CSV table of C-alpha atoms and ligand atoms in Angstrom, one decimal:
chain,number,residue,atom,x,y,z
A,1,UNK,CA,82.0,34.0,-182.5
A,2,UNK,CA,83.2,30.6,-182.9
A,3,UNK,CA,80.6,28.2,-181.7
A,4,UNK,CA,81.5,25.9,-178.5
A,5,UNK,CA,82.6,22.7,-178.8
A,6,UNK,CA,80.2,20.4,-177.7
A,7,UNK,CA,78.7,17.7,-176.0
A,8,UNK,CA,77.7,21.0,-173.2
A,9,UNK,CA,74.9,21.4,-171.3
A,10,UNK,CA,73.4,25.3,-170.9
A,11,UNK,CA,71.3,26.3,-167.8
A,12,UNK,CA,69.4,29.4,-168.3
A,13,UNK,CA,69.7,31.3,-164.9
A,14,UNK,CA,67.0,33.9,-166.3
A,15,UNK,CA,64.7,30.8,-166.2
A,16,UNK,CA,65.2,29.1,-163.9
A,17,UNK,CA,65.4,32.8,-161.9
A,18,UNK,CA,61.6,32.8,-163.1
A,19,UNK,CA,60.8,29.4,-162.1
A,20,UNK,CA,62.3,30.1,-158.6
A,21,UNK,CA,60.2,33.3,-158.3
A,22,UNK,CA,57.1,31.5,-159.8
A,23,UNK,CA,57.6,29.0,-156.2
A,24,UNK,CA,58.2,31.2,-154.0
A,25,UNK,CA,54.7,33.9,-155.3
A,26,UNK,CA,52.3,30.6,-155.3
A,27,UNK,CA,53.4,29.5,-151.9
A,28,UNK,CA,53.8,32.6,-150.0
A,29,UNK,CA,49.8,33.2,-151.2
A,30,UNK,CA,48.8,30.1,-150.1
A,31,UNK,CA,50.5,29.0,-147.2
A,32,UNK,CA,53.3,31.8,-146.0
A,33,UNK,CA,55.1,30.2,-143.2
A,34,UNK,CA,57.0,27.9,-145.8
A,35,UNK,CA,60.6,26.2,-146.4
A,36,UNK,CA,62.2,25.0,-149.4
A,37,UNK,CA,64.2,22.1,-149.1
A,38,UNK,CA,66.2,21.9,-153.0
A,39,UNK,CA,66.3,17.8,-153.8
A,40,UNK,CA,70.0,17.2,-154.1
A,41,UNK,CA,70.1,14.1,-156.2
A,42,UNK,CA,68.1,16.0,-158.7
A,43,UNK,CA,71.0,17.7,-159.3
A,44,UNK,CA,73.5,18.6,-157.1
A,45,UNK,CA,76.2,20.9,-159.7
A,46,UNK,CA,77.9,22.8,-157.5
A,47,UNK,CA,76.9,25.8,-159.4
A,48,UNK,CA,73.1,25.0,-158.9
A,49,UNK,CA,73.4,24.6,-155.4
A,50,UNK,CA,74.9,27.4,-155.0
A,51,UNK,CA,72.1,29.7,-157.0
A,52,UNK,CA,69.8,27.4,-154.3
A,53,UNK,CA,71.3,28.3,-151.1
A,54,UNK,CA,71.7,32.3,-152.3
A,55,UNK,CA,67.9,31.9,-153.0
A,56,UNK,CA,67.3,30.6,-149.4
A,57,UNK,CA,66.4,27.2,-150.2
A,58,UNK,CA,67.9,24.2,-147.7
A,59,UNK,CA,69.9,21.3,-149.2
A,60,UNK,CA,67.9,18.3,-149.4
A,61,UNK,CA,69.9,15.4,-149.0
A,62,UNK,CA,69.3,11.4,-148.6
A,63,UNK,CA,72.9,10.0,-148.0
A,64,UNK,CA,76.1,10.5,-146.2
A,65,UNK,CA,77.6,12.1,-149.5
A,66,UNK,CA,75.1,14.3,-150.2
A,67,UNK,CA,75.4,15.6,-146.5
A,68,UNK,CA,78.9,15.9,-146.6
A,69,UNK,CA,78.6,17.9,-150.4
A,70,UNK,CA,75.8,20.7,-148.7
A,71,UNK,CA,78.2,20.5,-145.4
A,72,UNK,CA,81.1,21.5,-148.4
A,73,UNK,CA,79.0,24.1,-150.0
A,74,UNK,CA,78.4,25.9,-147.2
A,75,UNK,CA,75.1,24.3,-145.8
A,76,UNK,CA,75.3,24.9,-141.5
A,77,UNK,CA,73.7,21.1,-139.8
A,78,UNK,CA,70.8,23.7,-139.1
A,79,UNK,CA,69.9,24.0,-142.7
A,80,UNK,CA,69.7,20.9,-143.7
A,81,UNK,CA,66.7,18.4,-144.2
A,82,UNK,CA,67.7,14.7,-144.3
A,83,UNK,CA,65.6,11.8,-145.7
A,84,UNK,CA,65.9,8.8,-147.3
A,85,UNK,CA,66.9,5.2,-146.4
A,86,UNK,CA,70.4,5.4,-146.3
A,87,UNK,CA,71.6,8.2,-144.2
A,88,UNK,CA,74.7,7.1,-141.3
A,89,UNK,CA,74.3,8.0,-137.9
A,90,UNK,CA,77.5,10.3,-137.7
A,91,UNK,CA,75.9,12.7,-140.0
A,92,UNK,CA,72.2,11.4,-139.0
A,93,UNK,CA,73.5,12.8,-135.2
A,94,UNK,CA,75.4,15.6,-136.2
A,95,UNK,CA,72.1,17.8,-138.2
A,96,UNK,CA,69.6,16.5,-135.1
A,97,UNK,CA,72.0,18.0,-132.6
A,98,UNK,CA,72.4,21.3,-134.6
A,99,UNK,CA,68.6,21.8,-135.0
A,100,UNK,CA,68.3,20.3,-138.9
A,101,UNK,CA,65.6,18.3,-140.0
A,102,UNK,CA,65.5,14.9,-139.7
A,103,UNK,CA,62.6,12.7,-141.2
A,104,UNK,CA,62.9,8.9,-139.8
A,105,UNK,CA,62.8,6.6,-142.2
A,106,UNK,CA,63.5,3.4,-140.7
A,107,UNK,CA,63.6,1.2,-137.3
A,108,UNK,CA,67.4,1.3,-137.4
A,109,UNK,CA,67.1,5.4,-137.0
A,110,UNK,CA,64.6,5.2,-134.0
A,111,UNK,CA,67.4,3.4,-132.6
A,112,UNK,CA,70.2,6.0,-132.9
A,113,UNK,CA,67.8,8.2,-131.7
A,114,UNK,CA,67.4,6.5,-129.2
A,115,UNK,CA,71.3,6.5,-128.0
A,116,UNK,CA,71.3,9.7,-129.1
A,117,UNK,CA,68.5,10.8,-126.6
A,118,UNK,CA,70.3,8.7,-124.0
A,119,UNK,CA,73.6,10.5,-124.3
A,120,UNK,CA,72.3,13.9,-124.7
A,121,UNK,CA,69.6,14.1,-121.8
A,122,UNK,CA,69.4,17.8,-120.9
A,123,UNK,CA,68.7,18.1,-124.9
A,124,UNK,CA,65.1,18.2,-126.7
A,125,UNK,CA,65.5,16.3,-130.2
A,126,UNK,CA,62.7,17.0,-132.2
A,127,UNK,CA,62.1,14.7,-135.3
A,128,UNK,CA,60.4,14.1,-138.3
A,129,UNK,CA,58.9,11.0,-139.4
A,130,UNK,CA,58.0,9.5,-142.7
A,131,UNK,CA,54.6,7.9,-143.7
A,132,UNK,CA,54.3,5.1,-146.2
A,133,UNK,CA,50.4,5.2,-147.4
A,134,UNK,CA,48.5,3.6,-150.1
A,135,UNK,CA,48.2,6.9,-152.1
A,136,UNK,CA,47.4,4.5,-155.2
A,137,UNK,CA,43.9,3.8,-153.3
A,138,UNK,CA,43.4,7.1,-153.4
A,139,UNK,CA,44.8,8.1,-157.1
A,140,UNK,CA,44.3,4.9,-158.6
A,141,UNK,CA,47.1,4.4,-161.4
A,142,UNK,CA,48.9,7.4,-160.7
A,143,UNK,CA,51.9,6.4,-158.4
A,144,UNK,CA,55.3,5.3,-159.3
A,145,UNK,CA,54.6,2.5,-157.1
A,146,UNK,CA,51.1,0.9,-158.1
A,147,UNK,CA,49.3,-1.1,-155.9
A,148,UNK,CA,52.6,-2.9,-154.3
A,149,UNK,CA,53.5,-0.8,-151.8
A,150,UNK,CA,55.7,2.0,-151.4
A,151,UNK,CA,59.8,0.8,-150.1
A,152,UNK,CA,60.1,4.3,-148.0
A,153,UNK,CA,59.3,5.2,-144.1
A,154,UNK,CA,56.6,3.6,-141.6
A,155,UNK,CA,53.3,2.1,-143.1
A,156,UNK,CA,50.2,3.6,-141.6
A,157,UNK,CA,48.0,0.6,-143.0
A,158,UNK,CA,50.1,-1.8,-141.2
A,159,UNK,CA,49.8,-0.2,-138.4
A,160,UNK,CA,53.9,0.3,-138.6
A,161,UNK,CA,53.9,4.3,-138.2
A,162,UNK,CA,51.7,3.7,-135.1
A,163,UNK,CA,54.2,1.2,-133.5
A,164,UNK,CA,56.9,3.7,-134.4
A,165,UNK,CA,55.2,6.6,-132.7
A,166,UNK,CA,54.5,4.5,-129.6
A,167,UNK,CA,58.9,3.6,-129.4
A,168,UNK,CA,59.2,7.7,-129.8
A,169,UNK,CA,56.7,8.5,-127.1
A,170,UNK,CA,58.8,6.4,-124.6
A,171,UNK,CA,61.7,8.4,-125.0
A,172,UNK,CA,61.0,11.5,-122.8
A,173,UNK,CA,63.5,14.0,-124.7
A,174,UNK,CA,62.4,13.0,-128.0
A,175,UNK,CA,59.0,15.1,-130.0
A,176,UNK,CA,58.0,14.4,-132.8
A,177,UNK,CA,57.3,17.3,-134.8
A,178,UNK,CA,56.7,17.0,-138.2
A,179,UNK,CA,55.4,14.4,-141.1
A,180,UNK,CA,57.3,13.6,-144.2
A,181,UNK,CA,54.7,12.1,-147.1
A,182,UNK,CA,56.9,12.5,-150.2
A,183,UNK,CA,55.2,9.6,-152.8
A,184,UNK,CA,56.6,9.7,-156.3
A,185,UNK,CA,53.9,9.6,-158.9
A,186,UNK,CA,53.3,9.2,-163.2
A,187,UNK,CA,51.1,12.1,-163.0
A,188,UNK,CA,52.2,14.7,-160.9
A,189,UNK,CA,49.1,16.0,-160.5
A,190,UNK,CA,47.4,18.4,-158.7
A,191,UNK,CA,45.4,15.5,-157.6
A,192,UNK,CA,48.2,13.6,-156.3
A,193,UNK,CA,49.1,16.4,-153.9
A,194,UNK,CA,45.8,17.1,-152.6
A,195,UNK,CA,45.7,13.5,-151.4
A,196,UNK,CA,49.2,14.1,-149.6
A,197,UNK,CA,47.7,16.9,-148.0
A,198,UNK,CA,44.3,15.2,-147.1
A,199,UNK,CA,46.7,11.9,-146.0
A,200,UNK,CA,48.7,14.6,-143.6
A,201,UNK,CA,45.5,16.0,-141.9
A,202,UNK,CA,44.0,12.1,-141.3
A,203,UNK,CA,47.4,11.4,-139.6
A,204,UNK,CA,47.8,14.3,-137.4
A,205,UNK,CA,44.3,14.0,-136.2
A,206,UNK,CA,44.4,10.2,-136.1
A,207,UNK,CA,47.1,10.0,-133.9
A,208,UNK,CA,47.1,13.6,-132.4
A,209,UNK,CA,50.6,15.4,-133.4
A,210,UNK,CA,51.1,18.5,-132.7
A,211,UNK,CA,53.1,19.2,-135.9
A,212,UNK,CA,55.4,22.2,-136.5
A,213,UNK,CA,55.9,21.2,-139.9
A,214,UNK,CA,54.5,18.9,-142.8
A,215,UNK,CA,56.5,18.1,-145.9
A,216,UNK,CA,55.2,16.9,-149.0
A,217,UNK,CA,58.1,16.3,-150.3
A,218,UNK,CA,59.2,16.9,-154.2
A,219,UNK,CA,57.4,15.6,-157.4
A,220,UNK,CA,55.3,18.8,-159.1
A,221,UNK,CA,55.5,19.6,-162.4
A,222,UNK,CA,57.2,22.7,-163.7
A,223,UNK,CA,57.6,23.6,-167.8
A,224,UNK,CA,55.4,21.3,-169.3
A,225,UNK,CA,53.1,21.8,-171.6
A,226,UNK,CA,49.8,21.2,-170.7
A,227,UNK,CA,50.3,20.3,-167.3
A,228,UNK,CA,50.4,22.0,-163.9
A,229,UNK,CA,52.9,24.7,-162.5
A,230,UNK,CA,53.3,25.8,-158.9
A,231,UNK,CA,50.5,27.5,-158.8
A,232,UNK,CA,48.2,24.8,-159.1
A,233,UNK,CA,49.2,22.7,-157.0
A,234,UNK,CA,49.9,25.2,-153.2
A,235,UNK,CA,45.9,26.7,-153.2
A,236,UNK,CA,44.6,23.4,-153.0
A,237,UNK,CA,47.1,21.8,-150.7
A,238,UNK,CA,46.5,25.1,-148.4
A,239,UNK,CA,43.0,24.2,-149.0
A,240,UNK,CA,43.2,20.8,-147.5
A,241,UNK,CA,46.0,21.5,-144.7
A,242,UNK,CA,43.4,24.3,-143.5
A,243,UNK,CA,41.2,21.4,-141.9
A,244,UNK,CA,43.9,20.6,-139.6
A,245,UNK,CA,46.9,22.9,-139.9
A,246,UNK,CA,47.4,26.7,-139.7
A,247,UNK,CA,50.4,28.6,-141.4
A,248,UNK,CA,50.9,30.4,-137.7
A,249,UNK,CA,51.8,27.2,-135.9
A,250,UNK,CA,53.2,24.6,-138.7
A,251,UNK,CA,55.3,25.2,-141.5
A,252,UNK,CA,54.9,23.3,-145.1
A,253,UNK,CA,58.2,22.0,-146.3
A,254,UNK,CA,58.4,21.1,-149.9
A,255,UNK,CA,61.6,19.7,-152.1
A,256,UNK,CA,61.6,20.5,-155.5
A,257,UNK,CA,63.9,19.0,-157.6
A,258,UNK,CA,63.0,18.4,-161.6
A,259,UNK,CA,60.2,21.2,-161.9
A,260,UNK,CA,63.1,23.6,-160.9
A,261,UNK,CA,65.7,22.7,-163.5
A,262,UNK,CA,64.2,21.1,-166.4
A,263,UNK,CA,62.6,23.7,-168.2
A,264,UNK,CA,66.3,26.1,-167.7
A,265,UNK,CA,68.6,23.3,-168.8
A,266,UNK,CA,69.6,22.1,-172.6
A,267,UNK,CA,72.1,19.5,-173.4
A,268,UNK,CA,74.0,20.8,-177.2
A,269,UNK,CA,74.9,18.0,-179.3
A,270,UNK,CA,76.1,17.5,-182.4
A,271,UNK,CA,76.2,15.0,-185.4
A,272,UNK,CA,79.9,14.0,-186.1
A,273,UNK,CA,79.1,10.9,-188.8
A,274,UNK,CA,75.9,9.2,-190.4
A,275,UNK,CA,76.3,5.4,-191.9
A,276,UNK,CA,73.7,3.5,-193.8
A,277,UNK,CA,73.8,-0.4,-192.6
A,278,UNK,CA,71.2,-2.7,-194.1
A,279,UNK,CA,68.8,-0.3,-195.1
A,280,UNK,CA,69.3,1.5,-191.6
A,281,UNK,CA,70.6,5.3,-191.7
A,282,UNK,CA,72.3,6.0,-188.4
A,283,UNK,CA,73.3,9.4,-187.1
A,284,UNK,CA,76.2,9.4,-184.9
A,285,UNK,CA,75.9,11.9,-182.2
A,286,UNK,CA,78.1,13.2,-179.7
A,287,UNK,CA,75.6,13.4,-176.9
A,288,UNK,CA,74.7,9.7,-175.7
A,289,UNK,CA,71.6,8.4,-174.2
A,290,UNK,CA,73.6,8.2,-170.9
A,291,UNK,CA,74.1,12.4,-170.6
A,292,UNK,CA,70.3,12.4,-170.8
A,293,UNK,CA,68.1,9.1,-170.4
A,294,UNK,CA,71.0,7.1,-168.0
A,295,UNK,CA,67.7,5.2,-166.9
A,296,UNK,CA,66.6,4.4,-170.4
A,297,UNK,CA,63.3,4.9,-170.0
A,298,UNK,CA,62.4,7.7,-172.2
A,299,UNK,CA,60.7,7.2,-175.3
A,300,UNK,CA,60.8,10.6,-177.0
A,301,UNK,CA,62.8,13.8,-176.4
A,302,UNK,CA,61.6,17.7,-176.3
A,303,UNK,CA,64.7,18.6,-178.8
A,304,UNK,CA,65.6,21.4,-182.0
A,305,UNK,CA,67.9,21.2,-184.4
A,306,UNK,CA,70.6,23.6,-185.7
A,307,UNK,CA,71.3,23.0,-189.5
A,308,UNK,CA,75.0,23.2,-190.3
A,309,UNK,CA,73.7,24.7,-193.4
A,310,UNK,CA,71.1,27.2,-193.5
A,311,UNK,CA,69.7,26.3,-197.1
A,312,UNK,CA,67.8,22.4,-195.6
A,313,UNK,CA,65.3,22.2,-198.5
A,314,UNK,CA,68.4,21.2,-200.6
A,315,UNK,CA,68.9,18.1,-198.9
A,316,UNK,CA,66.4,14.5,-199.3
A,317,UNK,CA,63.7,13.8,-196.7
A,318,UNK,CA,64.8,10.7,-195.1
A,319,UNK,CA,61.7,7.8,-193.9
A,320,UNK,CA,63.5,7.0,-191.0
A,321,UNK,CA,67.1,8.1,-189.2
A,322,UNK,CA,68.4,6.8,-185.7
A,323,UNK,CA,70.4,9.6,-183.8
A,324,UNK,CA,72.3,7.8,-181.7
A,325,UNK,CA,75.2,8.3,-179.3
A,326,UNK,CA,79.0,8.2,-179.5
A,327,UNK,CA,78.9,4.8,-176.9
A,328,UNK,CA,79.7,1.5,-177.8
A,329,UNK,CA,76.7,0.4,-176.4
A,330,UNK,CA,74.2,-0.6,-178.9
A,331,UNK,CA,71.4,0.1,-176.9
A,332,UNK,CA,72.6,3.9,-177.0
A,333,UNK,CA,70.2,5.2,-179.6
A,334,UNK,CA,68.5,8.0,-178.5
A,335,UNK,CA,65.3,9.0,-180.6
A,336,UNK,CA,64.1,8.1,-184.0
A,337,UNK,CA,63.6,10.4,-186.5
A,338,UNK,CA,61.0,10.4,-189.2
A,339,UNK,CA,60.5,12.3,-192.1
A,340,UNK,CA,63.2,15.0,-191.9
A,341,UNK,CA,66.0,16.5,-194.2
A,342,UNK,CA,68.9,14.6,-193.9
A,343,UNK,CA,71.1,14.6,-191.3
A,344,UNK,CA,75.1,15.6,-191.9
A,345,UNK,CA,77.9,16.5,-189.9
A,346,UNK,CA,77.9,19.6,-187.9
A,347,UNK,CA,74.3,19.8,-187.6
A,348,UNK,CA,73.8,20.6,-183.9
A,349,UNK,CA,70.7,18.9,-181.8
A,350,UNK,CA,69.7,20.6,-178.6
A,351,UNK,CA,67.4,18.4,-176.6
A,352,UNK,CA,65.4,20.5,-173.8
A,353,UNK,CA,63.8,19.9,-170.6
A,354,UNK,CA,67.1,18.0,-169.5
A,355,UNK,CA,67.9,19.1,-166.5
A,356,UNK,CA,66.9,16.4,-163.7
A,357,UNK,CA,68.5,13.2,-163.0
A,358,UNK,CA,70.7,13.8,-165.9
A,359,UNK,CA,74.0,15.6,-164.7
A,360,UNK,CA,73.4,13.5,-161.6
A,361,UNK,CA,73.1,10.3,-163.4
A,362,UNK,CA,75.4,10.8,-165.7
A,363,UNK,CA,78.6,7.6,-165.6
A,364,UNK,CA,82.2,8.4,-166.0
A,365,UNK,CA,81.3,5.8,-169.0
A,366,UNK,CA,83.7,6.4,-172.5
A,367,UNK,CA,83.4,9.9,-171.9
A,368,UNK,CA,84.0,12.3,-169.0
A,369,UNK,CA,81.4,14.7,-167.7
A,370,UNK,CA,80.6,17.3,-170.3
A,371,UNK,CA,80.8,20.6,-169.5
A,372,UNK,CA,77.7,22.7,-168.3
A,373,UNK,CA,77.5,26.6,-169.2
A,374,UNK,CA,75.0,29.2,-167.3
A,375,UNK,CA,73.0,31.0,-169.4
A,376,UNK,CA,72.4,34.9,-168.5
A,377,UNK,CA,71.1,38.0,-170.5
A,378,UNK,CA,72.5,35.8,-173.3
A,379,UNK,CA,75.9,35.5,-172.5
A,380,UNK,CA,77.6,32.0,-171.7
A,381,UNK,CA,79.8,31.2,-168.8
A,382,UNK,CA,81.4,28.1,-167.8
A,383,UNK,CA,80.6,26.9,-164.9
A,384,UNK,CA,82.0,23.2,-165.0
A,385,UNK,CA,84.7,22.3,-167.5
A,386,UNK,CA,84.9,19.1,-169.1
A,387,UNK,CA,86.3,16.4,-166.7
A,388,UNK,CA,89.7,15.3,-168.6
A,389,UNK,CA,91.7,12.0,-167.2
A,390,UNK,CA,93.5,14.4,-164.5
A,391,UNK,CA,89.7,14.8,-163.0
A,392,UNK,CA,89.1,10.6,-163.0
A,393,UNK,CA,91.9,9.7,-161.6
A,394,UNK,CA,92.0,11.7,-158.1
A,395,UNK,CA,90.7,9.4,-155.9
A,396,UNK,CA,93.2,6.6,-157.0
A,397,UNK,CA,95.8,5.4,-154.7
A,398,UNK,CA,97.3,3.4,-157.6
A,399,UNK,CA,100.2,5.1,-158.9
A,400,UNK,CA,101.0,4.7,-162.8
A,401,UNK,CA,104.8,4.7,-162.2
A,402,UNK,CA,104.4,2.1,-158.8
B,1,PLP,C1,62.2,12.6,-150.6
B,1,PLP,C2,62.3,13.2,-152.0
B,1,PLP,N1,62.2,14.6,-152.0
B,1,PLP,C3,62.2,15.2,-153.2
B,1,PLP,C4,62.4,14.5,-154.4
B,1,PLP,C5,62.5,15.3,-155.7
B,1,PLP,O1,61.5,15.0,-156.6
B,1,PLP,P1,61.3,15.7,-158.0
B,1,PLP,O2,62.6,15.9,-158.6
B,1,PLP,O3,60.4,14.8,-158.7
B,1,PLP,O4,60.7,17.0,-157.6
B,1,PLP,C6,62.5,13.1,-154.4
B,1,PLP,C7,62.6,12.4,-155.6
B,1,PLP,O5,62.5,11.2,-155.7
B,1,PLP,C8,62.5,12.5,-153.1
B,1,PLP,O6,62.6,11.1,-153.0
């Protein structure tokens, strides 16, 4: 068979099947009244969502184009959870009045609520609400966001969430029913969570809610090496939500987003060119840093290599080679390789673990989106074909012949 053309990415469905499965087992043991929310900005290809929904999960969203993409892919209002700073209060009205979950994230949302409530008075709106908390107190040098401060929902330190519970109280045909604590953190570890879950219980009891659900948001790990899966993380959480919270009356929401996809999902390059410049040996590739690492922050790369030809111990050991990307961007070199056989055209690299924040991130830059085929009992389907000109151009109102 002749082999695909590439720049492609490959989702393994019998993986990410397992993964899915592997979720579902560890929180049904530990906490059984439970709701998967699937992180949208993850990775929202259609495809994926749609392998999501089928699965029962609800579409995560945090803006008004991510609500209007579930609403396209066949997401009712009523399955939706909404979050995030920037949501607009057409679709912020629209999933509260169908029953969806709505997590408050801001002053500027208590007020549409507000009117909301005002306009709808026969009508019980219940809400969730998010709380921003010094989780780095209580995993020191373990969150994304160190000892500033987090930018997301109503501080409880402050004494902002309090204020903000006092505004909802007022507004008779308003309950608030559920507490949002999603922190993003370096280690995603088990630690981490049980703090969320401790951080839940203080509040509840703190300030008295009668909660019908707690979400903890997304962040686990899932497919790495070494480090925690699913089922490390829900015993303990149930463990700590026990001293406040039972599975009969309130449900634990969670929102995976990478530890779904990234183990299932490889991005197939290959070399096309190699130059020496100065003592340099560079490895032109036609994957770029941008299909993968659009946030540049990666410094190394879970990856194999295909030899174009199958006899390798033929070819030099090279000190040092930088496999770059086909951008004009110099900064687009993607991992340095040391020590290995030569590089040479048609050689194929497959870097793994690729499947978060990569398709989502990816810019229209150079290149158009690759295309991404799914993976099952070993056959390959497409699922997205390569964007081509035709594909860039359809929201234009500019007409070439004008
Ligand atoms: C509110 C919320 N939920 C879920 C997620 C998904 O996180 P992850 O992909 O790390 O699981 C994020 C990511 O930042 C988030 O902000």
């Amino acid at each position: 068979m002749e082999a695909l053309q590439t720049p492609y990415f490959v989702i393994d469905e019998d993986i990410l099947s397992g993964y899915y499965q592997m979720l579902t087992d560890s929180l049904k043991r530990s906490w059984d009244n439970y709701l998967i929310g699937y992180s949208f900005k993850t990775n929202s290809l259609p495809w994926l969502v749609s392998f999501m929904k089928k699965n029962g999960a609800f579409a995560e969203v945090v803006s008004e184009d991510e609500y209007l993409l579930a609403r396209y892919l066949g997401y009712d209002n009523s399955e939706i959870i909404y979050n995030g700073p920037y949501k607009s209060k057409t679709s912020f009205c629209s999933v509260l009045l169908s029953g969806g979950y709505v997590n408050l994230d801001s002053r500027m949302e208590i007020e549409w609520l507000a009117d909301l409530a005002a306009e709808h008075p026969t009508q019980t709106f219940s809400v969730g609400i998010r709380a921003n908390f010094d989780l780095e107190k209580m995993c020191p040098g373990e969150t994304t966001m160190g000892e500033v401060s987090g930018r997301f929902g109503f501080c409880y330190e402050t004494g902002k969430f309090a204020e903000a519970l006092r505004t909802l109280k007022q507004l008779s045909n308003v309950s608030v029913v559920g507490l949002h604590l999603h922190s993003s953190s370096k280690s995603r570890s088990v630690g981490i969570f049980r703090s969320i879950a401790q951080m839940a219980c203080r509040i509840a009891e703190e300030y008295q809610l009668t909660l019908s659900y707690v979400d903890l948001g997304g962040g686990y790990c899932g497919g790495m090496e070494g480090r925690p899966e699913y089922p490390d993380y829900f015993p303990v959480v149930a463990e700590e939500l026990s001293h406040y919270f039972s599975p009969a009356k309130t449900r634990l929401i969670v929102e995976p987003g990478i530890s779904l996809i990234s183990k299932c999902t490889t991005f197939v390059t290959s070399v096309f060119d190699t130059r020496d410049i100065k003592g340099s040996r560079y490895v032109m590739t036609d994957g770029s840093r941008f299909n993968i690492d659009a946030t540049m922050i990666k410094t190394d790369h879970l990856f194999h290599v295909e030899y174009a030809a199958h006899d390798i111990t033929k070819r030099p050991v090279r000190e040092q080679q930088i496999i770059s990307g086909y951008t004009c961007m110099e900064c687009d070199r993607i991992f340095l390789s040391k020590y290995q056989p030569e590089y040479i055209p048609g050689d194929r690299i497959i870097y793994e673990n690729v499947g978060g924040y990569t398709m989502s991130l990816n810019p229209l830059f150079i290149q158009y989106f690759p295309p991404v085929y799914r993976k099952k009992d070993g056959e390959l389907t497409q699922v997205r074909r390569k964007w081509t000109p035709e594909d860039y151009v359809r929201g234009s109102l500019f007409h070439v012949n004008d």
